[in-house]
């Protein structure tokens, strides 16, 4: 069993920054790709960013490219999402997820464990 706990969400003004953290417990996550997804009210859950098991490969949705940075610290069982230049359209619940393979996928169905989510609200 794997537990994922996100933290770092909150309310921020447009142009501001937040850093999300997701810490895994239970089975090791150092051999697994990880993803950050987000879901706005009335919308589907979409990928924001993903990272391979070693951190060597990363993926970003076009909407966040150049503003968000995903990273991981396998010694701490933690994956991060640094979010800069935030926009009101970034408002959503953000979820981290574990993929049962070393490389990432873009679809939510490719991930087997999910955190409870953390709310990010960007005011204009």
XYZ file of C-alpha atoms in Angstrom:
124
model
C 0.000 0.000 0.000
C 1.170 3.539 -0.794
C -0.006 6.727 0.845
C 0.536 10.090 -0.837
C 0.100 13.307 1.122
C 0.131 16.684 -0.628
C 0.804 20.010 1.027
C 1.562 23.581 0.047
C -1.669 24.702 -1.543
C -3.379 27.957 -0.664
C -4.585 31.333 -1.875
C -2.225 33.525 -3.863
C -2.535 36.593 -6.054
C -1.967 36.400 -9.769
C 1.742 36.517 -10.529
C 2.622 34.861 -7.247
C 4.252 31.521 -6.496
C 3.516 28.360 -4.570
C 5.421 25.134 -4.043
C 3.491 21.918 -3.662
C 4.983 18.868 -1.981
C 3.874 15.259 -2.097
C 5.392 12.758 0.310
C 4.975 9.037 -0.153
C 4.931 6.408 2.539
C 4.578 2.683 2.380
C 6.161 0.937 -0.546
C 9.170 2.668 -2.103
C 8.536 5.253 -4.789
C 12.102 5.753 -6.024
C 11.538 3.364 -8.947
C 8.236 4.944 -9.984
C 7.326 7.877 -12.168
C 5.174 10.531 -10.495
C 2.689 13.039 -11.802
C 0.898 16.194 -10.735
C -2.647 16.514 -12.005
C -5.199 19.235 -11.509
C -8.958 19.464 -11.644
C -10.978 22.655 -11.822
C -14.706 22.697 -10.972
C -16.743 21.138 -13.752
C -13.659 20.034 -15.682
C -11.794 16.790 -16.152
C -8.648 15.932 -14.246
C -5.677 16.790 -16.474
C -1.978 16.398 -16.150
C 0.079 19.443 -15.218
C 3.517 17.835 -15.006
C 5.208 14.460 -14.636
C 8.656 13.122 -13.864
C 10.447 9.841 -14.470
C 11.782 7.680 -11.644
C 15.237 9.267 -11.704
C 14.131 12.784 -12.506
C 15.985 12.708 -15.812
C 12.827 13.110 -17.886
C 10.015 15.560 -17.271
C 6.804 16.491 -19.005
C 4.752 19.698 -18.821
C 1.353 20.561 -20.164
C 1.522 23.441 -22.633
C -0.516 25.593 -20.260
C 2.148 25.447 -17.529
C 5.342 25.142 -19.561
C 7.892 27.760 -18.558
C 6.065 28.547 -15.307
C 5.966 25.248 -13.385
C 8.872 22.992 -12.446
C 8.538 19.419 -11.230
C 11.328 17.793 -9.241
C 11.836 14.923 -6.849
C 14.028 13.890 -3.940
C 14.049 10.106 -3.750
C 15.927 10.138 -0.458
C 12.948 11.971 1.052
C 10.254 10.117 -0.912
C 8.989 13.517 -2.029
C 8.011 15.100 -5.322
C 7.606 18.858 -5.722
C 5.798 21.233 -8.028
C 7.157 24.772 -8.058
C 4.534 27.070 -9.551
C 5.542 30.579 -10.603
C 3.713 33.377 -12.416
C 0.410 31.897 -11.329
C -2.739 32.812 -13.229
C -6.406 32.661 -12.195
C -6.855 29.789 -14.638
C -4.424 27.722 -12.555
C -7.076 27.564 -9.827
C -7.843 23.892 -9.190
C -7.409 21.001 -6.807
C -3.947 19.592 -7.392
C -3.288 15.877 -6.975
C -0.074 13.928 -6.992
C -0.128 10.401 -8.303
C 2.194 7.420 -8.564
C 2.679 5.460 -11.762
C 3.554 1.761 -11.390
C 6.318 2.110 -14.008
C 9.613 4.040 -14.242
C 8.519 6.416 -16.984
C 5.586 8.781 -16.914
C 2.268 8.799 -18.713
C -0.027 11.681 -19.518
C -3.368 10.024 -18.793
C -4.765 9.660 -15.252
C -5.555 5.991 -15.869
C -1.821 5.325 -16.034
C -1.443 6.043 -12.304
C -2.434 3.722 -9.492
C -2.178 5.698 -6.250
C -3.464 9.217 -5.630
C -3.212 11.792 -2.890
C -6.204 13.520 -1.378
C -5.559 16.752 -3.252
C -4.648 20.272 -2.225
C -6.548 23.399 -3.251
C -4.762 26.134 -5.167
C -6.684 29.374 -5.647
C -5.257 32.250 -7.679
C -7.037 35.569 -7.350
C -6.979 38.221 -10.059
